[in-house]
Tab-separated table of C-alpha atoms in Angstrom:
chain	number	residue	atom	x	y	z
A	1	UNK	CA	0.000	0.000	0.000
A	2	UNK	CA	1.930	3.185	-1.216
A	3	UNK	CA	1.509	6.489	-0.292
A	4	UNK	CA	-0.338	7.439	-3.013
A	5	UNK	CA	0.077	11.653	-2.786
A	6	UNK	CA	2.204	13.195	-5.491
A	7	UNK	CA	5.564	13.825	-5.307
A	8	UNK	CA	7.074	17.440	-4.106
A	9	UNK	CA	10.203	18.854	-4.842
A	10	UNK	CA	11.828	18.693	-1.092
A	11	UNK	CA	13.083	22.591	-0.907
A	12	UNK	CA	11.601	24.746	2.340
A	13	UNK	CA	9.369	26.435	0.386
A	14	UNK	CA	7.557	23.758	-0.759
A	15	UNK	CA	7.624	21.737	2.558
A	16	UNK	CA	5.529	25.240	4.098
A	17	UNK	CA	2.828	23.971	2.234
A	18	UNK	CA	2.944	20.274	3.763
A	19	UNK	CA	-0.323	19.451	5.842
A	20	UNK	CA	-1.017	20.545	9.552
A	21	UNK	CA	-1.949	17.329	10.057
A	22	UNK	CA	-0.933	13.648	11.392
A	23	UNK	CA	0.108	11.388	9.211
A	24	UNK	CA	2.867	9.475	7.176
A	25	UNK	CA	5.542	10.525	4.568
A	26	UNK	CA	7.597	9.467	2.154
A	27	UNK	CA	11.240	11.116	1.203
A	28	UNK	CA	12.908	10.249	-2.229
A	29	UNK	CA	16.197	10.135	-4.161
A	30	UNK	CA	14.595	10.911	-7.836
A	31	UNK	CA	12.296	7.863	-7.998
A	32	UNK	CA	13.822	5.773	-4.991
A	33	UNK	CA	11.716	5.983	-1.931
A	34	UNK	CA	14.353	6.228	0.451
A	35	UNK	CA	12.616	6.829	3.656
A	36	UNK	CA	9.012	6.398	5.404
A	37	UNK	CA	8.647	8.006	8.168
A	38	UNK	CA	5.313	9.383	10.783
A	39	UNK	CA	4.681	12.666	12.660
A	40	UNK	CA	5.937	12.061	16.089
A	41	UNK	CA	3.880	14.195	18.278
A	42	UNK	CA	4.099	16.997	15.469
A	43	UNK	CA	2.172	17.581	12.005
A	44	UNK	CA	3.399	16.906	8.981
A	45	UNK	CA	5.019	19.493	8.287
A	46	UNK	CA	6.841	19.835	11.216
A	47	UNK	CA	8.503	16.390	10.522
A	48	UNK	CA	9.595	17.384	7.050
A	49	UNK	CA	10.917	20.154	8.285
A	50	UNK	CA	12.714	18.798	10.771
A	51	UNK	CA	14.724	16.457	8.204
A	52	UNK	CA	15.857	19.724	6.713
A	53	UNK	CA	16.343	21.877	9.365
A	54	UNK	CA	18.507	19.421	11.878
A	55	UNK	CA	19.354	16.707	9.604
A	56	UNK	CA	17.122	13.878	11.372
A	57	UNK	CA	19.487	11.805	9.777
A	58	UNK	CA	22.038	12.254	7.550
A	59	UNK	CA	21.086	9.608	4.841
A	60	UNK	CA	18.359	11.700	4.109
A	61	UNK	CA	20.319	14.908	3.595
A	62	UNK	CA	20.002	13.324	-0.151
A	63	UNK	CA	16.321	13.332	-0.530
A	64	UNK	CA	15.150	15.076	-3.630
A	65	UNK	CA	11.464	14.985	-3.144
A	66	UNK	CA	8.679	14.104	-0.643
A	67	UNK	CA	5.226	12.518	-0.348
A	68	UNK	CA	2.657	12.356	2.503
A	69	UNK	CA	-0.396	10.891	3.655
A	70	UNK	CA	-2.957	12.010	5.981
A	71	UNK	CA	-3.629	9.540	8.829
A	72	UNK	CA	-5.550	9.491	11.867
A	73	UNK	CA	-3.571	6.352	13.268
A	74	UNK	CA	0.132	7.754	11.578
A	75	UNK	CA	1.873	4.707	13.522
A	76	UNK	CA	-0.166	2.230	11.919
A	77	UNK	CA	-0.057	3.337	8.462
A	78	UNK	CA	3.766	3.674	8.604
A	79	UNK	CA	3.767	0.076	9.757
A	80	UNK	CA	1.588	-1.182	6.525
A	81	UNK	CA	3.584	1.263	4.475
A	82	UNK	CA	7.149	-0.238	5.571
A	83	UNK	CA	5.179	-4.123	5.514
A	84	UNK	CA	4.249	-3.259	2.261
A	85	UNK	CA	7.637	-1.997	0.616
A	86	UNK	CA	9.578	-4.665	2.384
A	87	UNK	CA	7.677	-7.348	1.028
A	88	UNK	CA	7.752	-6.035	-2.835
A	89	UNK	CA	11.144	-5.300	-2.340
A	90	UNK	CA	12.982	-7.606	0.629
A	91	UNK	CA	14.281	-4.757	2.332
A	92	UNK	CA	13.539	-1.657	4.009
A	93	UNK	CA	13.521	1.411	1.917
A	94	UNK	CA	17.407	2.257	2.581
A	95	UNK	CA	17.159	5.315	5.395
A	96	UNK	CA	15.133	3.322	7.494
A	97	UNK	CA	17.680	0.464	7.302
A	98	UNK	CA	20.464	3.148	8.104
A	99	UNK	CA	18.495	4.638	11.001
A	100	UNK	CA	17.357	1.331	12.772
């Protein structure tokens, strides 16, 4: 079950647009989803920007893009998201690997 948004370039002034919401998100490397991640206490937007503003992690320093989901159970849906990609493609999308 993707996230089935569209994609945004990840720059800050595209990430000020991001919901005020709970719910999921995706960062990519061009058309790699490289990391899935939820909204910890914070909207969406405040996780995105987050990853560019403190460098959650430093794998995805490379992300090009992002995607999002509203959710109203965000730990959940990150759990069928990561299920999901890790059974179409044996792994975990490669940030989450690096930050387990």
């Amino acid at each position: 079950m993707p996230i089935d948004e569209p994609k945004y370039k990840f720059v800050r002034s595209l990430v000020a647009g991001a919901p005020e919401g709970s719910g999921i998100y995706a960062l990519w490397e061009d058309d790699e989803m490289i990391y899935i991640g939820r909204a910890n206490g914070m909207t969406i937007k405040g996780a995105l920007l987050r990853h560019i503003e403190q460098g959650h992690c430093p794998c995805t320093t490379r992300a090009t893009h992002y995607s999002w989901e509203l959710s109203l159970r965000p730990a959940t849906r990150e759990f069928e998201v990561l299920q999901a990609f890790e059974a179409r493609h044996q792994r975990l999308p490669r940030c989450n690997e690096e930050a387990a």
